[in-house]
GROMACS .gro file of C-alpha atoms in nm:
model
  334
    1MET     CA    1  10.197   0.832  -6.209
    2THR     CA    2  10.303   0.472  -6.143
    3ARG     CA    3  10.017   0.226  -6.095
    4THR     CA    4  10.018   0.030  -5.770
    5PRO     CA    5   9.853  -0.306  -5.843
    6GLY     CA    6   9.762  -0.511  -5.540
    7LYS     CA    7   9.828  -0.237  -5.284
    8SER     CA    8   9.568  -0.176  -5.013
    9VAL     CA    9   9.482   0.134  -4.811
   10LEU     CA   10   9.256   0.152  -4.504
   11ILE     CA   11   9.108   0.495  -4.428
   12VAL     CA   12   8.952   0.505  -4.082
   13GLY     CA   13   8.711   0.796  -4.092
   14GLY     CA   14   8.702   0.742  -4.466
   15TYR     CA   15   8.343   0.856  -4.510
   16GLY     CA   16   8.411   1.189  -4.334
   17LEU     CA   17   8.495   1.503  -4.529
   18VAL     CA   18   8.876   1.466  -4.517
   19GLY     CA   19   8.882   1.089  -4.561
   20SER     CA   20   8.636   1.092  -4.850
   21HIS     CA   21   8.836   1.354  -5.039
   22ALA     CA   22   9.150   1.142  -4.998
   23ALA     CA   23   8.962   0.830  -5.112
   24ARG     CA   24   8.831   1.003  -5.426
   25LEU     CA   25   9.178   1.121  -5.525
   26LEU     CA   26   9.323   0.777  -5.460
   27ARG     CA   27   9.056   0.606  -5.671
   28ARG     CA   28   9.095   0.858  -5.953
   29HIS     CA   29   9.474   0.848  -5.974
   30HIS     CA   30   9.548   0.493  -5.854
   31PRO     CA   31   9.241   0.288  -5.949
   32ALA     CA   32   9.422  -0.044  -5.901
   33THR     CA   33   9.458   0.023  -5.528
   34ASN     CA   34   9.219  -0.155  -5.292
   35ILE     CA   35   9.046   0.092  -5.059
   36ALA     CA   36   8.877   0.007  -4.729
   37ILE     CA   37   8.652   0.274  -4.576
   38ALA     CA   38   8.602   0.231  -4.201
   39GLY     CA   39   8.436   0.391  -3.903
   40ARG     CA   40   8.182   0.332  -3.628
   41HIS     CA   41   7.892   0.372  -3.870
   42PRO     CA   42   8.000   0.208  -4.197
   43GLU     CA   43   7.650   0.244  -4.344
   44ARG     CA   44   7.727   0.615  -4.374
   45GLY     CA   45   7.991   0.525  -4.631
   46GLU     CA   46   7.761   0.344  -4.874
   47THR     CA   47   7.708   0.650  -5.095
   48LEU     CA   48   8.084   0.709  -5.107
   49VAL     CA   49   8.148   0.348  -5.210
   50THR     CA   50   7.905   0.388  -5.500
   51GLU     CA   51   8.078   0.711  -5.601
   52LEU     CA   52   8.423   0.551  -5.590
   53GLN     CA   53   8.302   0.263  -5.807
   54GLN     CA   54   8.169   0.516  -6.057
   55ILE     CA   55   8.505   0.693  -6.068
   56ALA     CA   56   8.677   0.371  -6.180
   57SER     CA   57   8.545   0.019  -6.229
   58GLY     CA   58   8.607  -0.290  -6.436
   59PRO     CA   59   8.908  -0.517  -6.490
   60GLY     CA   60   9.224  -0.405  -6.312
   61THR     CA   61   9.053  -0.180  -6.059
   62GLY     CA   62   9.089  -0.242  -5.688
   63ASP     CA   63   8.818  -0.349  -5.448
   64ILE     CA   64   8.620  -0.103  -5.237
   65GLU     CA   65   8.495  -0.226  -4.900
   66LEU     CA   66   8.323  -0.092  -4.591
   67MET     CA   67   8.437  -0.193  -4.242
   68ASN     CA   68   8.327  -0.132  -3.885
   69ILE     CA   69   8.616   0.001  -3.675
   70ASP     CA   70   8.564   0.187  -3.347
   71VAL     CA   71   8.889   0.348  -3.232
   72SER     CA   72   8.752   0.392  -2.879
   73GLN     CA   73   8.789   0.014  -2.835
   74PRO     CA   74   9.091  -0.218  -2.882
   75ILE     CA   75   9.119  -0.309  -3.251
   76ARG     CA   76   9.064  -0.679  -3.324
   77THR     CA   77   9.063  -0.644  -3.703
   78PRO     CA   78   9.383  -0.783  -3.863
   79LEU     CA   79   9.561  -0.490  -4.025
   80ASP     CA   80   9.858  -0.669  -4.179
   81ARG     CA   81   9.694  -0.688  -4.522
   82TYR     CA   82   9.699  -0.308  -4.555
   83ASP     CA   83  10.002  -0.125  -4.686
   84VAL     CA   84   9.887   0.207  -4.537
   85VAL     CA   85   9.642   0.280  -4.254
   86VAL     CA   86   9.525   0.642  -4.254
   87VAL     CA   87   9.389   0.764  -3.920
   88ALA     CA   88   9.147   1.037  -4.030
   89VAL     CA   89   8.972   1.050  -3.691
   90PRO     CA   90   9.104   1.135  -3.345
   91ASP     CA   91   9.263   0.827  -3.184
   92PRO     CA   92   9.309   0.949  -2.825
   93LYS     CA   93   9.369   0.603  -2.678
   94ARG     CA   94   9.601   0.512  -2.969
   95HIS     CA   95   9.417   0.180  -3.018
   96LEU     CA   96   9.437   0.203  -3.397
   97THR     CA   97   9.797   0.324  -3.396
   98ARG     CA   98   9.904   0.040  -3.166
   99ALA     CA   99   9.724  -0.223  -3.378
  100ALA     CA  100   9.875  -0.099  -3.704
  101LEU     CA  101  10.228  -0.093  -3.564
  102ALA     CA  102  10.182  -0.436  -3.406
  103HIS     CA  103  10.097  -0.569  -3.753
  104ASN     CA  104  10.412  -0.406  -3.900
  105THR     CA  105  10.215  -0.183  -4.134
  106THR     CA  106  10.240   0.192  -4.200
  107VAL     CA  107  10.012   0.417  -3.996
  108VAL     CA  108   9.942   0.782  -4.081
  109PRO     CA  109   9.769   0.983  -3.804
  110ILE     CA  110   9.668   1.330  -3.924
  111SER     CA  111   9.516   1.503  -3.621
  112GLU     CA  112   9.793   1.517  -3.358
  113MET     CA  113   9.924   1.854  -3.244
  114ALA     CA  114  10.293   1.912  -3.175
  115ASP     CA  115  10.257   1.827  -2.804
  116GLU     CA  116  10.069   1.501  -2.876
  117ILE     CA  117  10.326   1.303  -3.075
  118ALA     CA  118  10.521   1.141  -2.790
  119PRO     CA  119  10.286   0.839  -2.748
  120GLY     CA  120  10.322   0.753  -3.116
  121MET     CA  121  10.699   0.776  -3.095
  122ALA     CA  122  10.701   0.541  -2.796
  123LEU     CA  123  10.468   0.293  -2.969
  124THR     CA  124  10.690   0.295  -3.278
  125ALA     CA  125  10.994   0.215  -3.064
  126ALA     CA  126  10.804  -0.067  -2.893
  127HIS     CA  127  10.694  -0.221  -3.225
  128GLY     CA  128  11.013  -0.208  -3.427
  129GLY     CA  129  10.870  -0.345  -3.752
  130GLY     CA  130  10.603  -0.080  -3.804
  131THR     CA  131  10.617   0.259  -3.973
  132TYR     CA  132  10.464   0.574  -3.823
  133ILE     CA  133  10.423   0.888  -4.033
  134ALA     CA  134  10.340   1.182  -3.806
  135ALA     CA  135  10.120   1.390  -4.037
  136GLY     CA  136   9.950   1.618  -3.787
  137HIS     CA  137  10.077   1.916  -3.985
  138TRP     CA  138   9.832   2.172  -4.121
  139GLN     CA  139   9.666   2.015  -4.427
  140ALA     CA  140   9.860   1.692  -4.361
  141GLY     CA  141  10.193   1.842  -4.467
  142VAL     CA  142  10.104   2.062  -4.765
  143VAL     CA  143  10.208   2.381  -4.583
  144THR     CA  144  10.535   2.245  -4.446
  145LEU     CA  145  10.639   2.093  -4.779
  146THR     CA  146  10.566   2.423  -4.955
  147THR     CA  147  10.766   2.612  -4.693
  148VAL     CA  148  11.060   2.371  -4.719
  149ASN     CA  149  11.055   2.431  -5.094
  150MET     CA  150  11.055   2.809  -5.035
  151ALA     CA  151  11.345   2.782  -4.790
  152GLN     CA  152  11.567   2.634  -5.059
  153ARG     CA  153  11.596   2.987  -5.206
  154PHE     CA  154  11.765   3.111  -4.888
  155ASP     CA  155  12.121   3.090  -4.760
  156ARG     CA  156  11.984   3.134  -4.408
  157VAL     CA  157  11.630   3.143  -4.272
  158ASP     CA  158  11.579   3.359  -3.962
  159ALA     CA  159  11.201   3.352  -3.921
  160VAL     CA  160  10.905   3.147  -4.046
  161THR     CA  161  10.547   3.263  -3.995
  162MET     CA  162  10.252   3.060  -4.124
  163THR     CA  163   9.904   3.212  -4.103
  164ALA     CA  164   9.597   3.007  -4.191
  165ILE     CA  165   9.274   3.194  -4.262
  166PHE     CA  166   8.955   2.992  -4.229
  167ASP     CA  167   8.650   3.118  -4.417
  168PRO     CA  168   8.325   3.070  -4.218
  169ALA     CA  169   8.160   2.965  -4.546
  170ASP     CA  170   8.397   2.666  -4.569
  171PRO     CA  171   8.221   2.353  -4.435
  172VAL     CA  172   8.395   2.131  -4.180
  173GLY     CA  173   8.311   1.786  -4.050
  174PRO     CA  174   8.266   1.689  -3.682
  175ALA     CA  175   8.628   1.576  -3.644
  176SER     CA  176   8.759   1.900  -3.797
  177ALA     CA  177   8.533   2.104  -3.569
  178ASP     CA  178   8.666   1.915  -3.266
  179ASP     CA  179   9.022   1.980  -3.387
  180ALA     CA  180   8.949   2.354  -3.404
  181ASP     CA  181   8.829   2.347  -3.043
  182HIS     CA  182   9.120   2.151  -2.898
  183MET     CA  183   9.399   2.332  -3.082
  184LEU     CA  184   9.337   2.654  -2.885
  185GLY     CA  185   9.551   2.638  -2.574
  186GLU     CA  186   9.924   2.648  -2.513
  187ALA     CA  187  10.089   2.685  -2.854
  188MET     CA  188  10.445   2.567  -2.906
  189VAL     CA  189  10.655   2.836  -3.075
  190ARG     CA  190  11.022   2.913  -3.121
  191GLN     CA  191  11.130   3.264  -3.020
  192GLY     CA  192  11.488   3.384  -3.034
  193GLY     CA  193  11.604   3.026  -3.076
  194VAL     CA  194  11.430   2.917  -2.754
  195TRP     CA  195  11.130   2.684  -2.735
  196THR     CA  196  10.838   2.823  -2.539
  197THR     CA  197  10.459   2.822  -2.533
  198LEU     CA  198  10.209   3.101  -2.584
  199ASN     CA  199   9.848   3.090  -2.474
  200SER     CA  200   9.637   3.113  -2.788
  201ARG     CA  201   9.359   3.312  -2.627
  202THR     CA  202   9.580   3.576  -2.467
  203ASN     CA  203   9.823   3.633  -2.757
  204PRO     CA  204   9.619   3.753  -3.056
  205ARG     CA  205   9.748   3.986  -3.323
  206ARG     CA  206   9.600   4.160  -3.626
  207PHE     CA  207   9.676   4.026  -3.973
  208ALA     CA  208   9.598   4.215  -4.295
  209VAL     CA  209   9.417   4.010  -4.561
  210ASP     CA  210   9.344   4.195  -4.886
  211GLY     CA  211   9.268   4.518  -4.706
  212ASP     CA  212   9.071   4.354  -4.426
  213ASP     CA  213   9.197   4.296  -4.074
  214ALA     CA  214   9.172   3.948  -3.919
  215GLU     CA  215   9.253   3.847  -3.563
  216VAL     CA  216   9.492   3.553  -3.557
  217VAL     CA  217   9.626   3.350  -3.266
  218PRO     CA  218   9.920   3.110  -3.230
  219ILE     CA  219   9.848   2.736  -3.235
  220GLY     CA  220  10.081   2.442  -3.179
  221THR     CA  221  10.077   2.254  -3.507
  222LEU     CA  222  10.345   2.003  -3.595
  223ASP     CA  223  10.462   2.239  -3.871
  224VAL     CA  224  10.638   2.449  -3.608
  225PRO     CA  225  10.898   2.198  -3.477
  226ALA     CA  226  10.919   2.040  -3.822
  227LEU     CA  227  11.021   2.365  -3.991
  228ALA     CA  228  11.245   2.470  -3.705
  229ALA     CA  229  11.434   2.144  -3.757
  230VAL     CA  230  11.461   2.185  -4.134
  231THR     CA  231  11.545   2.558  -4.147
  232ASP     CA  232  11.708   2.615  -3.804
  233ALA     CA  233  11.521   2.948  -3.794
  234ASP     CA  234  11.530   3.124  -3.457
  235ASP     CA  235  11.165   3.226  -3.483
  236VAL     CA  236  10.892   2.988  -3.601
  237ARG     CA  237  10.519   3.012  -3.537
  238PHE     CA  238  10.185   2.903  -3.681
  239GLU     CA  239   9.877   3.124  -3.656
  240PHE     CA  240   9.507   3.071  -3.718
  241GLY     CA  241   9.221   3.313  -3.772
  242MET     CA  242   8.887   3.370  -3.940
  243GLY     CA  243   8.837   3.580  -4.251
  244THR     CA  244   8.705   3.602  -4.604
  245SER     CA  245   8.891   3.371  -4.841
  246VAL     CA  246   9.028   3.431  -5.189
  247GLY     CA  247   8.757   3.208  -5.329
  248THR     CA  248   8.473   3.396  -5.163
  249ARG     CA  249   8.619   3.730  -5.270
  250SER     CA  250   8.629   3.613  -5.631
  251GLY     CA  251   8.266   3.502  -5.621
  252THR     CA  252   8.332   3.126  -5.625
  253THR     CA  253   8.334   2.874  -5.340
  254ALA     CA  254   8.517   2.937  -5.014
  255SER     CA  255   8.885   2.848  -5.035
  256HIS     CA  256   9.127   2.770  -4.754
  257ASP     CA  257   9.420   3.010  -4.754
  258ILE     CA  258   9.757   2.991  -4.580
  259TYR     CA  259  10.003   3.279  -4.594
  260VAL     CA  260  10.368   3.183  -4.543
  261GLU     CA  261  10.640   3.440  -4.476
  262LEU     CA  262  11.012   3.364  -4.458
  263ARG     CA  263  11.274   3.617  -4.352
  264GLY     CA  264  11.645   3.558  -4.385
  265VAL     CA  265  11.936   3.597  -4.623
  266ALA     CA  266  11.943   3.500  -4.992
  267ASP     CA  267  12.242   3.563  -5.218
  268GLY     CA  268  12.400   3.759  -4.935
  269THR     CA  269  12.108   4.003  -4.908
  270PRO     CA  270  11.841   4.034  -4.637
  271THR     CA  271  11.530   3.888  -4.798
  272THR     CA  272  11.162   3.840  -4.722
  273ALA     CA  273  10.954   3.595  -4.925
  274ARG     CA  274  10.577   3.558  -4.899
  275VAL     CA  275  10.362   3.288  -5.057
  276LEU     CA  276   9.988   3.227  -5.058
  277ILE     CA  277   9.876   2.863  -5.058
  278SER     CA  278   9.509   2.842  -5.153
  279GLY     CA  279   9.296   2.529  -5.172
  280PRO     CA  280   9.006   2.627  -5.400
  281HIS     CA  281   8.775   2.360  -5.260
  282GLY     CA  282   8.823   2.445  -4.892
  283GLY     CA  283   9.012   2.316  -4.594
  284THR     CA  284   8.890   1.958  -4.572
  285HIS     CA  285   8.960   1.902  -4.941
  286LEU     CA  286   9.311   2.047  -4.903
  287THR     CA  287   9.375   1.819  -4.605
  288GLY     CA  288   9.243   1.522  -4.805
  289LEU     CA  289   9.479   1.620  -5.085
  290GLY     CA  290   9.768   1.626  -4.837
  291VAL     CA  291   9.671   1.278  -4.718
  292PHE     CA  292   9.660   1.163  -5.080
  293LEU     CA  293  10.005   1.305  -5.159
  294LEU     CA  294  10.154   1.123  -4.863
  295THR     CA  295   9.969   0.798  -4.933
  296GLU     CA  296  10.066   0.811  -5.299
  297HIS     CA  297  10.431   0.848  -5.202
  298LEU     CA  298  10.412   0.557  -4.959
  299LEU     CA  299  10.248   0.332  -5.219
  300THR     CA  300  10.486   0.416  -5.502
  301ALA     CA  301  10.816   0.486  -5.324
  302GLY     CA  302  10.773   0.335  -4.979
  303THR     CA  303  10.989   0.414  -4.678
  304THR     CA  304  11.184   0.237  -4.406
  305PRO     CA  305  11.028   0.122  -4.077
  306GLY     CA  306  11.040   0.375  -3.796
  307TRP     CA  307  10.905   0.719  -3.707
  308HIS     CA  308  10.896   0.976  -3.987
  309LEU     CA  309  10.760   1.315  -4.087
  310PRO     CA  310  10.623   1.384  -4.438
  311GLU     CA  311  10.905   1.627  -4.518
  312SER     CA  312  11.165   1.369  -4.414
  313ILE     CA  313  11.049   1.113  -4.670
  314MET     CA  314  10.914   1.330  -4.954
  315ASP     CA  315  11.097   1.564  -5.189
  316ALA     CA  316  10.944   1.907  -5.126
  317HIS     CA  317  10.976   2.036  -5.482
  318THR     CA  318  10.816   1.723  -5.628
  319ALA     CA  319  10.534   1.737  -5.372
  320VAL     CA  320  10.462   2.103  -5.449
  321GLU     CA  321  10.454   2.034  -5.822
  322ARG     CA  322  10.208   1.750  -5.764
  323ALA     CA  323   9.988   1.967  -5.540
  324VAL     CA  324   9.970   2.236  -5.809
  325GLU     CA  325   9.894   1.971  -6.070
  326LEU     CA  326   9.598   1.866  -5.853
  327GLY     CA  327   9.461   2.221  -5.835
  328VAL     CA  328   9.629   2.390  -5.538
  329SER     CA  329   9.721   2.753  -5.602
  330ILE     CA  330  10.066   2.853  -5.475
  331VAL     CA  331  10.142   3.217  -5.556
  332ASP     CA  332  10.442   3.436  -5.474
  333LEU     CA  333  10.322   3.760  -5.314
  334ASP     CA  334  10.648   3.954  -5.355
   0.00000   0.00000   0.00000
């Protein structure tokens, strides 16, 4: 991959599980990039800084620094020296998002659900020189990019169903646990070409996973409107449930598995395609990898100011190839 000398990335929440995975990948594959790790308790990132320096050090490698940033308060830290600001923590008051856009830099929030993106769109319009990448998709866009790549086989896509299975043996950080709590509610779905909401708790269904039966419920991830826009499918939904992962079944570590099913027409014939996306190191690692893919693209290819989605600025086939190269398993089930 192309080196990015002199580029700088700020990861707020960088010492958490997702942020630290993204930082490790960035240091390993783009060692010339300067990385700032920030949060309310920067001392918790000291071990990570040592690890990043061990991954790559010496002439030509970027600096690693720790910073104190509390997103619950207005951000006074100048952010204009960063090319990309990754928001790997909830930013409910949008203090960090506002500060990044005001400094005309690129901000990448990764925890917003489909019904939470309007404030970021308005802030982007108010600060015309900044760039906002809405990456609140499942695994920061890995699932949507894979599904967009799948859809290229079809003449017409009628239905998209994404089902994420979380293994209880897969560790999650505090922010990820909070996300799991707040994503259960009114889930945005598309049914019969009409946008509606379904209550997660009152609309479960059974989903077969390798002979077992898991209960899954609809949730309103950003993948749903994103894929409806790309495919124009009449029916699009994202589901979440608990179950035993591919990794656990094989006797290794818990993986994070997402089953994607597309129904439509290919070569003039009614067609169903199913794919299993499996992150062998679990959900937070797969999300960190998604953050890395997006950050890598922004550092090497860039984008124009404004409001964007990962699939609107990245080539899906190239992104899928890169994800597989980095260890993600993407397997056709048909």
